[in-house]
Coordinates of N, CA, C and O and ligand atoms in Angstrom, one line a residue:
M1 N 0.9 -1.2 0.0 CA 0.0 0.0 0.0 C 0.9 1.2 0.0 O 1.9 1.3 0.8
N2 N 0.6 2.2 -0.9 CA 1.4 3.4 -0.9 C 1.0 4.5 0.1 O -0.1 4.3 0.8
F3 N 1.7 5.6 0.2 CA 1.5 6.6 1.2 C 0.0 7.2 1.1 O -0.6 7.5 2.1
L4 N -0.5 7.3 -0.2 CA -1.8 8.0 -0.3 C -2.9 7.0 0.0 O -3.9 7.4 0.7
E5 N -2.7 5.7 -0.3 CA -3.7 4.7 0.1 C -3.8 4.6 1.6 O -4.9 4.6 2.2
E6 N -2.6 4.7 2.3 CA -2.6 4.7 3.7 C -3.3 5.9 4.3 O -4.1 5.8 5.3
K7 N -3.1 7.0 3.7 CA -3.7 8.3 4.1 C -5.2 8.2 4.0 O -6.0 8.7 4.8
I8 N -5.6 7.7 2.8 CA -7.1 7.5 2.6 C -7.7 6.6 3.6 O -8.8 6.9 4.2
L9 N -7.0 5.5 3.9 CA -7.6 4.6 4.9 C -7.7 5.3 6.3 O -8.6 5.1 7.1
S10 N -6.7 6.1 6.7 CA -6.7 6.7 8.0 C -7.6 7.9 8.1 O -8.2 8.1 9.1
D11 N -7.6 8.7 7.0 CA -8.3 10.0 7.2 C -9.6 10.2 6.3 O -10.3 11.1 6.4
G12 N -9.7 9.3 5.3 CA -10.9 9.4 4.4 C -12.2 8.9 5.0 O -12.2 8.0 5.8
I13 N -13.3 9.5 4.6 CA -14.6 9.1 5.0 C -15.4 8.7 3.8 O -15.5 9.5 2.9
V14 N -16.0 7.5 3.9 CA -16.9 7.1 2.8 C -18.2 7.6 3.0 O -18.9 7.4 4.0
K15 N -18.7 8.4 2.0 CA -20.1 9.0 2.1 C -21.0 8.1 1.2 O -20.5 7.4 0.3
E16 N -22.3 8.3 1.4 CA -23.2 7.6 0.5 C -23.1 8.1 -0.9 O -22.7 9.2 -1.2
G17 N -23.4 7.2 -1.9 CA -23.3 7.5 -3.3 C -21.9 7.4 -3.9 O -21.6 8.1 -4.8
N18 N -21.1 6.5 -3.3 CA -19.8 6.3 -3.8 C -18.9 7.6 -3.8 O -18.1 7.8 -4.8
V19 N -19.0 8.4 -2.8 CA -18.2 9.6 -2.6 C -17.2 9.4 -1.5 O -17.6 9.0 -0.4
L20 N -16.0 9.8 -1.7 CA -15.0 9.7 -0.7 C -14.7 11.2 -0.2 O -14.4 12.0 -1.1
K21 N -14.8 11.4 1.1 CA -14.5 12.7 1.6 C -13.1 12.7 2.1 O -12.7 11.9 3.0
V22 N -12.3 13.6 1.5 CA -10.9 13.8 1.9 C -10.6 15.2 2.2 O -9.5 15.8 1.9
D23 N -11.6 15.9 2.8 CA -11.4 17.3 3.1 C -10.3 17.6 4.1 O -9.7 18.7 4.0
S24 N -9.9 16.7 4.9 CA -8.9 16.9 5.9 C -7.5 17.1 5.3 O -6.6 17.6 5.9
F25 N -7.3 16.6 4.0 CA -5.9 16.7 3.5 C -5.9 17.1 2.0 O -4.8 17.5 1.5
L26 N -7.0 17.1 1.3 CA -7.0 17.3 -0.1 C -8.0 18.3 -0.7 O -7.8 19.1 -1.6
N27 N -9.2 18.3 -0.1 CA -10.3 19.1 -0.7 C -10.7 20.3 0.2 O -11.7 21.0 -0.2
H28 N -10.1 20.5 1.3 CA -10.5 21.7 2.1 C -9.3 22.2 2.9 O -8.6 23.2 2.5
Q29 N -8.9 21.4 3.9 CA -7.5 21.6 4.4 C -6.5 20.9 3.5 O -6.8 19.8 3.0
L30 N -5.4 21.5 3.3 CA -4.4 20.9 2.4 C -3.2 20.4 3.2 O -2.6 21.2 3.9
D31 N -2.9 19.1 3.2 CA -1.7 18.6 3.8 C -0.6 18.7 2.8 O -0.5 17.9 1.8
I32 N 0.2 19.7 2.9 CA 1.2 20.0 1.9 C 2.2 18.9 1.7 O 2.7 18.6 0.6
D33 N 2.5 18.1 2.8 CA 3.4 17.0 2.6 C 2.8 15.9 1.7 O 3.5 15.4 0.8
V34 N 1.5 15.7 1.9 CA 0.8 14.7 1.1 C 0.8 15.2 -0.4 O 1.0 14.4 -1.3
I35 N 0.4 16.4 -0.5 CA 0.3 17.0 -1.9 C 1.7 16.9 -2.6 O 1.8 16.6 -3.8
R36 N 2.7 17.2 -1.9 CA 4.1 17.2 -2.4 C 4.4 15.7 -2.9 O 4.9 15.5 -4.0
Q37 N 4.1 14.8 -2.0 CA 4.4 13.4 -2.4 C 3.5 12.9 -3.6 O 4.0 12.2 -4.5
I38 N 2.3 13.4 -3.7 CA 1.5 13.1 -4.9 C 2.1 13.7 -6.1 O 2.3 13.0 -7.2
A39 N 2.6 14.9 -6.0 CA 3.2 15.6 -7.2 C 4.5 14.8 -7.6 O 4.8 14.6 -8.8
Y40 N 5.3 14.4 -6.6 CA 6.6 13.7 -7.0 C 6.3 12.4 -7.6 O 7.0 11.9 -8.5
E41 N 5.2 11.7 -7.1 CA 4.9 10.4 -7.6 C 4.4 10.6 -9.1 O 4.8 9.8 -10.0
L42 N 3.6 11.6 -9.3 CA 3.1 11.8 -10.7 C 4.3 12.2 -11.6 O 4.4 11.9 -12.8
K43 N 5.2 13.0 -11.0 CA 6.4 13.4 -11.8 C 7.2 12.1 -12.2 O 7.6 12.0 -13.4
S44 N 7.3 11.2 -11.3 CA 8.1 10.0 -11.6 C 7.3 9.1 -12.7 O 7.9 8.6 -13.6
R45 N 6.0 9.1 -12.6 CA 5.2 8.3 -13.5 C 5.3 8.8 -14.9 O 5.2 8.1 -15.9
F46 N 5.4 10.2 -15.0 CA 5.5 10.8 -16.4 C 6.9 11.3 -16.7 O 7.1 12.3 -17.4
R47 N 7.9 10.7 -16.1 CA 9.3 11.2 -16.3 C 9.8 11.2 -17.7 O 10.6 12.0 -18.1
D48 N 9.2 10.3 -18.5 CA 9.7 10.2 -19.9 C 8.9 11.1 -20.9 O 9.1 11.0 -22.1
V49 N 8.0 11.9 -20.3 CA 7.1 12.7 -21.2 C 7.5 14.2 -21.1 O 7.7 14.8 -20.1
E50 N 7.6 14.8 -22.3 CA 7.9 16.2 -22.4 C 6.6 17.0 -22.1 O 5.6 16.7 -22.8
V51 N 6.7 17.9 -21.2 CA 5.5 18.7 -20.8 C 5.8 20.2 -20.9 O 6.9 20.6 -20.4
T52 N 4.9 21.0 -21.5 CA 5.2 22.4 -21.5 C 4.2 23.1 -20.6 O 4.3 24.3 -20.3
K53 N 3.1 22.5 -20.2 CA 2.1 23.1 -19.4 C 1.3 22.1 -18.6 O 1.0 21.0 -19.1
V54 N 1.0 22.5 -17.4 CA 0.1 21.6 -16.6 C -1.3 22.3 -16.6 O -1.4 23.5 -16.4
L55 N -2.3 21.5 -16.8 CA -3.7 22.0 -16.8 C -4.6 21.3 -15.8 O -4.6 20.1 -15.8
T56 N -5.3 22.1 -15.1 CA -6.3 21.5 -14.1 C -7.6 22.3 -14.2 O -7.8 23.1 -15.0
I57 N -8.5 22.0 -13.2 CA -9.8 22.6 -13.2 C -10.0 23.1 -11.7 O -9.6 22.4 -10.8
E58 N -10.6 24.3 -11.6 CA -10.8 24.8 -10.2 C -11.8 23.9 -9.5 O -12.7 23.4 -10.1
A59 N -11.8 23.7 -8.2 CA -10.8 24.3 -7.4 C -9.8 23.3 -6.9 O -8.6 23.6 -6.7
S60 N -10.2 22.0 -6.6 CA -9.4 21.1 -5.9 C -8.2 20.6 -6.6 O -7.2 20.0 -6.0
G61 N -8.1 20.7 -8.0 CA -6.9 20.3 -8.7 C -5.8 21.2 -8.6 O -4.6 20.9 -8.9
I62 N -6.1 22.5 -8.1 CA -5.0 23.5 -8.2 C -3.8 23.2 -7.3 O -2.7 23.5 -7.8
A63 N -4.0 22.7 -6.2 CA -2.9 22.5 -5.2 C -1.9 21.5 -5.9 O -0.7 21.8 -5.9
I64 N -2.4 20.4 -6.4 CA -1.5 19.4 -7.0 C -0.9 19.9 -8.2 O 0.3 19.7 -8.4
A65 N -1.7 20.6 -9.0 CA -1.1 21.2 -10.3 C 0.0 22.2 -10.0 O 1.0 22.2 -10.7
T66 N -0.2 23.0 -9.0 CA 0.8 24.0 -8.6 C 2.1 23.3 -8.2 O 3.2 23.7 -8.7
M67 N 2.0 22.3 -7.4 CA 3.2 21.6 -7.0 C 3.9 20.9 -8.2 O 5.1 20.9 -8.4
M68 N 3.1 20.4 -9.1 CA 3.6 19.7 -10.4 C 4.3 20.8 -11.2 O 5.4 20.5 -11.8
G69 N 3.7 21.9 -11.4 CA 4.3 23.0 -12.2 C 5.6 23.4 -11.6 O 6.6 23.7 -12.3
D70 N 5.7 23.5 -10.3 CA 6.9 23.9 -9.6 C 8.0 22.8 -9.9 O 9.1 23.2 -10.3
I71 N 7.7 21.6 -9.7 CA 8.7 20.5 -9.9 C 9.1 20.4 -11.3 O 10.3 20.2 -11.6
R72 N 8.2 20.6 -12.3 CA 8.5 20.4 -13.7 C 8.9 21.7 -14.4 O 9.3 21.7 -15.5
E73 N 8.8 22.8 -13.6 CA 9.2 24.1 -14.0 C 8.5 24.5 -15.3 O 9.1 24.9 -16.3
V74 N 7.2 24.3 -15.3 CA 6.3 24.8 -16.4 C 5.1 25.6 -15.8 O 4.8 25.4 -14.7
P75 N 4.5 26.4 -16.7 CA 3.3 27.1 -16.2 C 2.2 26.2 -15.9 O 2.0 25.1 -16.5
V76 N 1.3 26.7 -15.0 CA 0.1 26.0 -14.6 C -1.1 26.8 -15.0 O -1.1 28.0 -14.7
V77 N -2.1 26.2 -15.6 CA -3.3 26.8 -16.0 C -4.5 26.1 -15.4 O -4.5 24.9 -15.4
F78 N -5.4 26.8 -14.8 CA -6.6 26.1 -14.3 C -7.8 26.6 -15.1 O -8.0 27.8 -15.3
A79 N -8.7 25.6 -15.5 CA -9.9 26.0 -16.2 C -10.8 26.6 -15.1 O -10.9 26.1 -14.0
K80 N -11.5 27.6 -15.5 CA -12.4 28.3 -14.5 C -13.9 27.9 -14.8 O -14.3 27.5 -15.9
K81 N -14.7 27.9 -13.7 CA -16.1 27.6 -13.8 C -17.0 28.8 -13.8 O -18.1 28.8 -14.1
H82 N -16.4 30.0 -13.3 CA -17.2 31.1 -13.1 C -16.6 32.3 -13.8 O -15.4 32.6 -13.7
E83 N -17.5 33.0 -14.5 CA -17.1 34.3 -15.2 C -16.9 35.4 -14.1 O -17.6 35.4 -13.1
T84 N -15.9 36.3 -14.4 CA -15.7 37.4 -13.5 C -15.6 38.7 -14.5 O -15.6 38.5 -15.7
V85 N -15.5 39.8 -13.9 CA -15.4 41.0 -14.7 C -14.1 41.0 -15.5 O -13.9 41.7 -16.6
N86 N -13.1 40.1 -15.1 CA -11.9 40.0 -15.8 C -11.9 39.0 -16.9 O -10.9 38.9 -17.6
S87 N -13.0 38.2 -17.0 CA -13.0 37.1 -18.0 C -13.4 37.7 -19.4 O -14.4 37.2 -20.0
T88 N -12.6 38.6 -19.9 CA -12.9 39.3 -21.1 C -12.3 38.7 -22.3 O -12.6 39.0 -23.5
D89 N -11.2 37.9 -22.1 CA -10.5 37.3 -23.3 C -11.4 36.4 -24.1 O -12.3 35.8 -23.5
D90 N -11.0 36.1 -25.3 CA -11.7 35.0 -26.0 C -11.3 33.7 -25.3 O -10.3 33.6 -24.7
K91 N -12.3 32.7 -25.3 CA -12.1 31.5 -24.5 C -12.3 30.3 -25.3 O -13.1 30.2 -26.2
Y92 N -11.7 29.2 -24.8 CA -12.1 27.9 -25.2 C -13.0 27.4 -24.1 O -12.7 27.5 -22.9
V93 N -14.2 26.9 -24.5 CA -15.3 26.6 -23.5 C -15.7 25.1 -23.7 O -15.8 24.6 -24.9
S94 N -15.9 24.4 -22.6 CA -16.5 23.1 -22.7 C -17.4 22.9 -21.5 O -17.6 23.7 -20.7
A95 N -18.1 21.7 -21.5 CA -19.1 21.4 -20.5 C -18.7 20.1 -19.8 O -18.3 19.2 -20.4
A96 N -18.9 20.1 -18.5 CA -18.7 18.9 -17.7 C -19.7 18.8 -16.6 O -20.0 19.7 -15.9
Y97 N -20.3 17.6 -16.5 CA -21.3 17.3 -15.5 C -20.4 17.0 -14.2 O -19.5 16.2 -14.2
S98 N -20.7 17.7 -13.1 CA -20.0 17.6 -11.9 C -20.6 16.5 -11.0 O -21.8 16.6 -10.6
F99 N -19.8 15.5 -10.7 CA -20.2 14.3 -10.0 C -20.6 14.8 -8.5 O -21.6 14.3 -8.0
T100 N -19.8 15.7 -8.0 CA -20.1 16.1 -6.6 C -21.1 17.2 -6.5 O -21.9 17.3 -5.5
Q101 N -21.2 18.1 -7.5 CA -22.2 19.2 -7.4 C -23.5 18.8 -8.1 O -24.5 19.5 -8.0
R102 N -23.5 17.7 -8.8 CA -24.7 17.1 -9.4 C -25.3 18.2 -10.4 O -26.5 18.4 -10.4
R103 N -24.4 18.8 -11.1 CA -24.9 19.8 -12.2 C -23.9 20.0 -13.2 O -22.7 19.7 -13.0
E104 N -24.3 20.5 -14.4 CA -23.4 20.7 -15.5 C -22.7 22.1 -15.3 O -23.4 23.1 -15.0
N105 N -21.4 22.1 -15.4 CA -20.7 23.3 -15.3 C -20.1 23.6 -16.7 O -19.6 22.7 -17.4
H106 N -20.1 24.9 -17.1 CA -19.3 25.3 -18.3 C -17.9 25.7 -17.7 O -17.9 26.4 -16.7
V107 N -16.9 25.2 -18.4 CA -15.6 25.5 -17.9 C -14.8 26.1 -19.1 O -15.1 25.8 -20.2
F108 N -13.9 27.0 -18.7 CA -13.3 27.8 -19.8 C -11.8 28.1 -19.5 O -11.4 28.2 -18.3
V109 N -11.0 28.2 -20.5 CA -9.7 28.7 -20.4 C -9.5 29.8 -21.4 O -9.9 29.7 -22.6
S110 N -9.0 30.9 -21.0 CA -8.8 32.1 -21.9 C -7.7 31.7 -23.0 O -6.7 31.0 -22.7
K111 N -8.0 32.1 -24.2 CA -7.1 31.6 -25.3 C -5.6 31.9 -25.2 O -4.8 31.1 -25.6
P112 N -5.2 33.0 -24.6 CA -3.8 33.3 -24.5 C -3.0 32.2 -23.7 O -1.8 32.2 -23.8
Y113 N -3.7 31.4 -22.9 CA -3.0 30.5 -22.0 C -2.8 29.1 -22.5 O -2.2 28.3 -21.8
L114 N -3.2 28.9 -23.7 CA -2.9 27.6 -24.4 C -2.6 27.8 -25.8 O -3.3 28.6 -26.5
S115 N -1.6 27.2 -26.3 CA -1.3 27.4 -27.7 C -1.0 26.1 -28.4 O -0.8 25.1 -27.7
R116 N -1.0 26.1 -29.7 CA -1.0 24.8 -30.5 C 0.3 24.0 -30.3 O 0.3 22.8 -30.5
D117 N 1.4 24.7 -29.8 CA 2.6 23.9 -29.6 C 2.7 23.4 -28.1 O 3.7 22.8 -27.8
D118 N 1.7 23.6 -27.3 CA 1.7 23.1 -26.0 C 1.6 21.6 -25.9 O 0.8 21.0 -26.6
R119 N 2.4 21.0 -25.0 CA 2.2 19.6 -24.6 C 1.7 19.5 -23.2 O 2.4 19.9 -22.3
V120 N 0.5 19.2 -23.1 CA -0.3 19.5 -21.8 C -0.4 18.2 -21.0 O -0.9 17.2 -21.4
L121 N 0.0 18.3 -19.7 CA -0.3 17.3 -18.7 C -1.5 17.7 -17.9 O -1.5 18.8 -17.2
I122 N -2.6 16.9 -18.0 CA -3.8 17.2 -17.2 C -3.7 16.6 -15.8 O -3.3 15.4 -15.7
V123 N -4.0 17.4 -14.8 CA -3.9 16.9 -13.4 C -5.2 17.2 -12.7 O -5.8 18.3 -12.9
D124 N -5.6 16.3 -11.8 CA -6.8 16.6 -11.0 C -6.7 15.8 -9.7 O -5.9 14.9 -9.6
D125 N -7.6 16.1 -8.8 CA -7.6 15.4 -7.5 C -8.3 14.0 -7.7 O -7.7 13.0 -7.3
F126 N -9.4 14.0 -8.3 CA -10.2 12.7 -8.5 C -10.4 12.4 -10.0 O -10.6 13.4 -10.8
L127 N -10.5 11.2 -10.3 CA -11.1 10.7 -11.6 C -12.2 9.7 -11.3 O -12.0 8.7 -10.7
A128 N -13.4 10.2 -11.7 CA -14.6 9.3 -11.4 C -15.2 8.9 -12.8 O -14.8 7.9 -13.3
D129 N -16.1 9.7 -13.3 CA -16.7 9.3 -14.6 C -15.9 9.9 -15.8 O -16.2 9.7 -16.9
G130 N -14.9 10.7 -15.4 CA -14.1 11.3 -16.5 C -14.6 12.6 -17.1 O -14.1 13.0 -18.2
E131 N -15.7 13.1 -16.6 CA -16.3 14.3 -17.2 C -15.3 15.5 -17.2 O -15.2 16.2 -18.2
A132 N -14.7 15.7 -16.0 CA -13.8 16.9 -15.9 C -12.6 16.7 -16.9 O -12.2 17.6 -17.6
A133 N -12.1 15.5 -16.9 CA -10.9 15.2 -17.8 C -11.3 15.4 -19.3 O -10.6 16.0 -20.1
H134 N -12.5 14.9 -19.6 CA -12.9 15.0 -21.0 C -13.1 16.5 -21.4 O -12.8 16.9 -22.5
A135 N -13.7 17.3 -20.5 CA -13.8 18.8 -20.8 C -12.4 19.4 -21.0 O -12.3 20.2 -21.9
L136 N -11.5 19.0 -20.2 CA -10.1 19.6 -20.3 C -9.5 19.1 -21.6 O -8.8 19.9 -22.3
I137 N -9.7 17.9 -22.0 CA -9.1 17.3 -23.2 C -9.7 18.1 -24.4 O -9.1 18.5 -25.3
D138 N -11.1 18.4 -24.3 CA -11.8 19.1 -25.4 C -11.1 20.5 -25.5 O -10.9 21.0 -26.6
I139 N -10.9 21.2 -24.4 CA -10.3 22.5 -24.4 C -8.9 22.5 -25.0 O -8.5 23.3 -25.8
V140 N -8.1 21.5 -24.6 CA -6.7 21.4 -25.2 C -6.8 21.2 -26.7 O -6.1 21.8 -27.5
H141 N -7.7 20.4 -27.2 CA -7.9 20.1 -28.6 C -8.4 21.3 -29.3 O -8.0 21.6 -30.5
Q142 N -9.3 22.1 -28.7 CA -9.7 23.4 -29.3 C -8.6 24.3 -29.6 O -8.6 25.1 -30.5
A143 N -7.6 24.2 -28.7 CA -6.4 25.1 -28.8 C -5.4 24.5 -29.8 O -4.4 25.2 -30.1
G144 N -5.7 23.3 -30.3 CA -4.8 22.7 -31.3 C -3.5 22.1 -30.6 O -2.6 21.7 -31.2
A145 N -3.6 22.0 -29.3 CA -2.5 21.5 -28.5 C -2.6 20.0 -28.3 O -3.6 19.4 -28.7
Q146 N -1.7 19.3 -27.6 CA -1.6 17.9 -27.5 C -1.7 17.5 -26.0 O -1.0 18.1 -25.1
V147 N -2.5 16.5 -25.7 CA -2.6 16.0 -24.3 C -1.6 14.9 -24.2 O -1.6 13.9 -24.9
V148 N -0.6 15.1 -23.3 CA 0.5 14.0 -23.2 C 0.2 13.1 -22.0 O 0.9 12.0 -21.9
G149 N -0.7 13.4 -21.2 CA -1.0 12.5 -20.1 C -2.1 13.1 -19.2 O -2.4 14.3 -19.2
I150 N -2.6 12.2 -18.3 CA -3.6 12.6 -17.3 C -3.2 12.0 -16.0 O -3.1 10.7 -15.9
G151 N -2.9 12.8 -15.0 CA -2.4 12.3 -13.8 C -3.4 12.8 -12.7 O -3.7 13.9 -12.5
V152 N -3.8 11.8 -11.9 CA -4.8 12.1 -10.8 C -4.3 11.5 -9.5 O -3.6 10.5 -9.5
A153 N -4.7 12.2 -8.4 CA -4.4 11.6 -7.1 C -5.2 10.3 -6.9 O -4.6 9.3 -6.6
I154 N -6.5 10.4 -7.0 CA -7.4 9.3 -6.6 C -8.3 9.0 -7.8 O -9.0 9.8 -8.3
E155 N -8.2 7.8 -8.3 CA -9.1 7.2 -9.3 C -10.1 6.3 -8.6 O -9.7 5.6 -7.6
K156 N -11.3 6.3 -9.1 CA -12.3 5.4 -8.6 C -12.6 4.4 -9.7 O -13.4 4.8 -10.6
A157 N -12.0 3.3 -9.6 CA -12.1 2.3 -10.7 C -13.6 1.8 -10.9 O -13.9 1.2 -11.9
S158 N -14.4 1.9 -9.8 CA -15.8 1.5 -9.9 C -16.6 2.4 -10.8 O -17.7 2.0 -11.3
Q159 N -16.1 3.5 -11.1 CA -16.7 4.4 -12.2 C -15.9 4.2 -13.5 O -14.8 3.7 -13.4
Q160 N -16.4 4.7 -14.6 CA -15.8 4.3 -15.8 C -14.8 5.2 -16.5 O -14.3 5.0 -17.6
G161 N -14.6 6.4 -15.8 CA -13.8 7.4 -16.4 C -12.4 7.0 -16.9 O -12.0 7.2 -18.0
G162 N -11.7 6.3 -16.0 CA -10.3 5.9 -16.3 C -10.3 4.9 -17.4 O -9.4 4.9 -18.3
R163 N -11.2 3.9 -17.4 CA -11.2 2.9 -18.4 C -11.5 3.5 -19.8 O -10.8 3.2 -20.8
R164 N -12.5 4.4 -19.8 CA -12.8 5.1 -21.1 C -11.6 5.9 -21.6 O -11.3 5.8 -22.8
L165 N -11.0 6.6 -20.8 CA -9.9 7.4 -21.2 C -8.7 6.6 -21.8 O -8.1 6.9 -22.8
R166 N -8.5 5.4 -21.1 CA -7.4 4.5 -21.5 C -7.8 3.9 -22.8 O -7.0 3.8 -23.7
D167 N -9.1 3.5 -23.0 CA -9.6 3.0 -24.2 C -9.4 4.0 -25.4 O -9.2 3.6 -26.5
E168 N -9.6 5.2 -25.0 CA -9.4 6.3 -26.1 C -7.9 6.5 -26.4 O -7.6 7.4 -27.3
G169 N -7.0 5.9 -25.7 CA -5.6 6.0 -26.0 C -4.8 6.9 -25.1 O -3.6 7.2 -25.4
Y170 N -5.5 7.5 -24.1 CA -4.7 8.4 -23.2 C -3.9 7.7 -22.2 O -4.4 6.6 -21.7
R171 N -2.8 8.2 -21.8 CA -2.0 7.6 -20.7 C -2.6 8.2 -19.4 O -2.5 9.4 -19.2
V172 N -3.1 7.4 -18.6 CA -3.7 7.8 -17.3 C -2.9 7.2 -16.2 O -2.7 6.0 -16.1
E173 N -2.5 8.0 -15.2 CA -1.8 7.5 -14.0 C -2.6 8.0 -12.8 O -2.9 9.2 -12.7
S174 N -2.9 7.1 -11.9 CA -3.5 7.5 -10.6 C -2.6 7.0 -9.5 O -2.1 5.9 -9.5
V175 N -2.4 7.8 -8.4 CA -1.6 7.5 -7.3 C -2.3 6.4 -6.4 O -1.7 5.5 -6.0
A176 N -3.6 6.6 -6.2 CA -4.4 5.7 -5.5 C -5.6 5.3 -6.4 O -6.2 6.2 -6.9
N177 N -5.8 4.0 -6.5 CA -6.9 3.6 -7.4 C -7.9 2.7 -6.5 O -7.6 1.6 -6.1
I178 N -9.1 3.3 -6.3 CA -10.1 2.7 -5.4 C -10.9 1.7 -6.2 O -11.6 2.1 -7.2
E179 N -10.9 0.4 -5.8 CA -11.7 -0.6 -6.5 C -13.2 -0.5 -6.0 O -14.1 -0.6 -6.8
S180 N -13.3 -0.4 -4.7 CA -14.7 -0.3 -4.1 C -14.7 0.4 -2.8 O -13.6 0.4 -2.1
M181 N -15.8 0.9 -2.4 CA -16.0 1.6 -1.1 C -17.3 1.1 -0.5 O -18.3 1.0 -1.3
D182 N -17.4 1.0 0.8 CA -18.6 0.6 1.4 C -19.0 1.6 2.5 O -18.2 1.7 3.5
F183 N -20.1 2.3 2.3 CA -20.5 3.3 3.3 C -20.8 2.7 4.7 O -20.4 3.2 5.7
E184 N -21.5 1.5 4.7 CA -22.0 0.9 5.9 C -20.8 0.5 6.8 O -20.8 0.8 8.0
T185 N -19.8 -0.1 6.2 CA -18.7 -0.7 6.9 C -17.5 0.2 6.9 O -16.5 0.0 7.6
Q186 N -17.5 1.3 6.1 CA -16.4 2.2 5.9 C -15.2 1.5 5.4 O -14.0 1.8 5.8
T187 N -15.4 0.5 4.6 CA -14.3 -0.3 4.0 C -13.9 0.3 2.6 O -14.8 0.6 1.8
I188 N -12.6 0.4 2.4 CA -12.1 0.9 1.1 C -11.1 -0.2 0.6 O -10.2 -0.6 1.3
R189 N -11.4 -0.6 -0.6 CA -10.4 -1.6 -1.3 C -9.8 -0.9 -2.5 O -10.4 -0.1 -3.2
F190 N -8.5 -1.2 -2.6 CA -7.7 -0.6 -3.7 C -7.4 -1.6 -4.8 O -7.3 -2.8 -4.5
V191 N -7.3 -1.1 -6.0 CA -6.8 -2.0 -7.1 C -5.4 -2.3 -6.8 O -4.6 -1.4 -6.5
E192 N -5.0 -3.6 -6.9 CA -3.6 -3.9 -6.7 C -2.7 -3.3 -7.8 O -3.1 -3.5 -9.0
S193 N -1.6 -2.7 -7.4 CA -0.8 -2.1 -8.5 C 0.3 -3.2 -8.8 O 0.6 -4.1 -8.0
D194 N 0.9 -3.1 -10.0 CA 1.9 -4.1 -10.5 C 3.2 -4.0 -9.6 O 3.6 -3.0 -9.2
Ligands
LIG1 P1 -15.4 13.1 -12.9 O1 -15.5 14.4 -13.7 O2 -14.2 12.2 -13.3 O3 -16.7 12.4 -12.9 O4 -15.2 13.6 -11.4 C1 -14.0 14.3 -11.1 C2 -14.3 15.5 -10.3 O5 -15.4 15.3 -9.4 C3 -13.1 15.8 -9.5 O6 -12.6 17.0 -10.0 C4 -13.6 15.9 -8.1 O7 -13.6 17.2 -7.7 C5 -15.0 15.4 -8.0 N1 -15.1 14.0 -7.4 C6 -15.5 12.9 -8.1 N2 -15.6 11.9 -7.2 C7 -15.3 12.4 -6.0 C8 -15.2 11.8 -4.7 O8 -15.5 10.6 -4.5 N3 -14.8 12.6 -3.7 C9 -14.5 13.9 -3.9 N4 -14.1 14.6 -2.8 N5 -14.6 14.5 -5.1 C10 -15.0 13.7 -6.2

């Protein structure tokens, strides 16, 4: 069992509806040591890949993406969900159904922050149905850029996002991969890694 799986077992809470609550270290309070270890693990998994930009989606992906950008010495871009008075640039826009918010979000990246020669590593906290990842892939493709990999902290193999993305030919790496969770018994099983 790796450091993140141990952390999930000790601090994660299984909620109804196949949701894992990890607010104490990833989604509300940030355990910087854990985030750093996640980023170094993803760096190692993608060590053979040339990356020019890290792309994530607000809000919970930003911490991991920031650390990744620091380690790989590339800029970090996060797709936004909410327009502000400053959102005046032309944008690449896509839509993603949010598993935790139970609604569709439009997400966007301003055009100046992605260009066709970018090699983009997509990073996020969770991979469930793959909605967020597909929206980010769509945005990268609208920019004419290339997705070189998708790295997530926690994948839930019981949902189909990871399988679909791999079937589509994307390289997907997850630091912890949850096979199943049980709300009644608070049991969490992980996919055995090679
Ligand atoms: P997807 O788009 O792959 O269905 O879901 C990924 C997004 O939903 C992530 O960005 C994450 O914020 C959220 N998410 C999905 N499943 C869970 C979960 O079990 N726990 C938490 N905390 N967030 C989740």
